Coordinates of C-alpha atoms in Angstrom, one line a residue:
M1 CA 8.1 13.8 36.9
A2 CA 8.2 12.4 33.7
R3 CA 7.3 14.9 30.4
S4 CA 4.6 13.9 28.6
K5 CA 4.6 13.7 24.8
E6 CA 5.1 17.0 22.6
F7 CA 3.5 15.5 20.0
E8 CA 1.1 12.6 18.9
V9 CA 2.4 9.9 18.0
N10 CA 0.5 9.0 14.6
E11 CA 0.7 12.6 12.6
V12 CA 4.5 12.2 13.4
L13 CA 4.9 8.4 12.7
D14 CA 2.8 9.3 9.1
K15 CA 5.9 11.7 8.6
A16 CA 8.1 8.9 8.9
I17 CA 5.7 7.1 6.3
Q18 CA 6.2 9.9 3.9
L19 CA 9.9 9.8 4.5
F20 CA 11.2 5.9 3.7
W21 CA 8.0 5.7 1.2
T22 CA 10.1 8.4 -0.7
Q23 CA 13.7 7.4 0.4
G24 CA 13.2 3.6 1.2
Y25 CA 14.2 2.1 4.3
E26 CA 18.4 2.1 3.6
K27 CA 18.6 5.8 2.2
T28 CA 17.1 7.8 5.4
S29 CA 18.9 8.0 8.0
M30 CA 18.1 8.6 11.8
N31 CA 19.0 12.3 11.1
E32 CA 16.7 13.0 8.5
L33 CA 14.2 11.1 10.1
V34 CA 14.8 13.5 13.0
S35 CA 14.5 16.7 11.6
F36 CA 11.6 15.2 9.4
M37 CA 9.6 14.1 11.8
G38 CA 10.6 17.0 14.0
I39 CA 10.9 15.3 17.4
H40 CA 14.2 14.7 19.4
R41 CA 16.1 11.7 18.6
R42 CA 15.7 10.3 22.0
S43 CA 11.9 10.5 21.6
I44 CA 11.8 8.6 18.8
Y45 CA 13.8 5.8 20.6
D46 CA 11.6 6.0 23.7
T47 CA 8.3 5.9 22.1
F48 CA 9.0 4.0 18.7
G49 CA 12.4 1.5 19.4
D50 CA 15.4 2.0 17.1
K51 CA 14.9 2.9 13.1
H52 CA 13.9 -0.6 11.9
A53 CA 11.1 -0.6 14.9
L54 CA 10.1 3.0 14.0
F55 CA 10.2 1.5 9.8
M56 CA 8.4 -1.6 11.0
K57 CA 5.3 0.6 13.1
A58 CA 5.6 2.9 9.5
L59 CA 5.1 0.1 7.6
E60 CA 1.9 -1.1 9.3
R61 CA 0.4 1.8 10.0
Y62 CA 0.4 2.3 6.4
G63 CA -0.8 -1.2 5.6
A64 CA -4.2 -0.7 8.0
K65 CA -4.5 2.3 5.9
Q66 CA -4.2 1.2 2.9
A67 CA -6.3 -2.5 3.6
N68 CA -9.2 0.3 5.4
R69 CA -9.2 2.4 2.3
M70 CA -9.5 -0.7 -0.1
K71 CA -11.9 -2.4 2.2
L72 CA -14.1 0.4 2.3
H73 CA -14.2 0.6 -1.5
L74 CA -14.5 -2.9 -2.6
E75 CA -18.1 -3.1 -0.2
T76 CA -19.8 -0.3 -1.1
Q77 CA -22.7 -1.5 -3.6
R78 CA -22.0 -0.8 -6.5
P79 CA -21.3 -2.9 -9.7
V80 CA -18.7 -5.5 -9.2
K81 CA -16.3 -4.0 -12.4
A82 CA -16.6 -0.4 -11.5
L83 CA -15.6 -1.0 -8.1
I84 CA -12.3 -2.7 -9.9
R85 CA -11.9 -0.5 -12.4
E86 CA -11.6 2.3 -9.7
L87 CA -9.1 0.1 -7.5
L88 CA -7.2 -0.3 -10.6
E89 CA -7.3 3.5 -11.9
S90 CA -6.2 4.6 -7.9
A91 CA -2.9 2.3 -8.6
L92 CA -2.5 5.0 -11.4
T93 CA -2.4 8.2 -8.9
N94 CA -0.6 9.3 -5.9
E95 CA -2.9 12.2 -5.1
G96 CA -0.1 13.9 -3.1
E97 CA 1.8 11.0 -2.1
P98 CA 5.3 10.1 -2.9
L99 CA 4.2 8.1 -5.9
G100 CA 3.8 4.1 -6.1
C101 CA 3.1 2.0 -2.7
F102 CA 4.9 1.7 0.6
L103 CA 3.9 -1.9 1.2
V104 CA 5.4 -1.9 -3.0
N105 CA 8.4 -0.1 -2.2
S106 CA 9.3 -1.8 0.8
G107 CA 8.9 -5.6 -0.6
V108 CA 11.2 -5.5 -3.1
E109 CA 13.5 -3.0 -1.2
L110 CA 13.5 -5.6 2.2
G111 CA 11.4 -8.1 1.4
V112 CA 14.4 -11.0 0.7
L113 CA 16.5 -9.3 3.1
D114 CA 14.3 -8.4 6.4
E115 CA 11.4 -11.3 7.1
E116 CA 9.9 -9.2 9.7
V117 CA 9.1 -7.2 6.4
A118 CA 8.1 -9.7 4.5
S119 CA 5.3 -11.4 6.6
L120 CA 4.0 -7.7 7.1
V121 CA 3.9 -6.7 2.9
N122 CA 2.5 -10.6 2.8
G123 CA 0.1 -10.6 5.2
S124 CA -1.0 -7.3 3.9
Y125 CA -1.2 -8.5 0.5
D126 CA -2.9 -11.8 1.5
Y127 CA -5.6 -9.6 3.0
M128 CA -6.1 -7.8 0.1
E129 CA -7.2 -10.3 -1.7
K130 CA -9.7 -11.7 -0.2
L131 CA -11.1 -8.8 -0.5
L132 CA -10.6 -8.5 -3.7
M133 CA -11.7 -12.5 -4.1
N134 CA -15.1 -11.7 -2.0
V135 CA -15.5 -8.8 -4.9
V136 CA -15.2 -11.5 -7.6
I137 CA -17.6 -14.0 -5.8
K138 CA -20.2 -11.1 -5.5
G139 CA -19.8 -10.1 -9.7
Q140 CA -20.1 -13.9 -10.4
Q141 CA -22.7 -14.6 -8.6
S142 CA -25.2 -11.7 -10.0
G143 CA -23.7 -12.5 -13.3
E144 CA -21.5 -9.2 -13.7
L145 CA -18.3 -11.5 -14.9
K146 CA -17.5 -14.5 -16.1
T147 CA -17.1 -17.9 -14.5
D148 CA -14.0 -19.4 -16.8
F149 CA -11.7 -18.8 -14.1
E150 CA -11.5 -19.6 -10.0
P151 CA -12.5 -16.4 -7.8
E152 CA -8.9 -16.8 -6.0
A153 CA -7.1 -16.4 -8.8
V154 CA -8.7 -13.9 -10.3
S155 CA -7.8 -11.9 -7.2
Q156 CA -4.7 -13.1 -6.8
Y157 CA -4.0 -11.9 -10.8
L158 CA -5.8 -8.2 -9.5
M159 CA -3.8 -7.9 -6.9
N160 CA -1.0 -8.4 -9.2
A161 CA -2.2 -5.9 -11.5
W162 CA -2.6 -3.6 -9.1
R163 CA 1.1 -3.9 -7.6
G164 CA 2.8 -3.9 -11.1
L165 CA 0.8 -0.4 -12.3
R166 CA 2.0 0.8 -8.7
T167 CA 5.2 -0.5 -9.5
L168 CA 5.3 1.2 -13.1
V169 CA 4.0 5.0 -12.0
K170 CA 7.2 5.3 -10.7
T171 CA 9.3 4.7 -13.7
T172 CA 7.5 5.8 -16.6
T173 CA 5.2 9.0 -17.7
D174 CA 3.7 6.6 -20.9
Q175 CA 0.4 7.2 -20.3
Q176 CA -0.2 5.3 -23.1
K177 CA 1.6 2.4 -22.4
L178 CA -0.2 2.7 -18.7
N179 CA -3.8 2.7 -20.3
H180 CA -3.0 -0.4 -22.8
I181 CA -1.7 -2.6 -19.2
F182 CA -5.1 -1.2 -17.4
D183 CA -7.7 -1.9 -21.0
M184 CA -5.5 -5.6 -21.0
T185 CA -6.4 -6.4 -16.7
M186 CA -10.3 -5.1 -17.2
S187 CA -10.2 -7.4 -20.7
V188 CA -9.8 -10.7 -18.7
L189 CA -13.1 -9.6 -16.5
D190 CA -14.6 -9.9 -19.6

């Protein structure tokens, strides 16, 4: 008789996300994953595959959660500038999560070396840029945003700013510097 799983897959996957996010792929050992996830090594292999497959599932889950969070935020019926401002502000805080962004961290660590990681990260970024572009178009059509730039270029710029802020919060505690970058980014919309 086959044993039933003694854990909830998404719960242990969320633990893997936390460990990979904090330490990165290369610095995280299988022993650490076993200990942190609270399941047996055999269960990890049977459920997720090897370390790389587990990492990819963790990255997929995180990317989907981030995209859904951004989608829900950007689709609310509020002024466009306020939505964009709040999105950029969210890059400066990590409520109970590790600093930065798991997607950004993974892209920086492995994007050049691992085609599968690069594809997943870039696919997530592309989706988020499309969400931003829809908001920019809406803001331009309503007159809230200037129409000097193509919506695609503005969304790429904003996505780059968001990723940059998500990276910078890992390396600086200089709030004034972060605020200057944030303010300059928002000034492009005026």
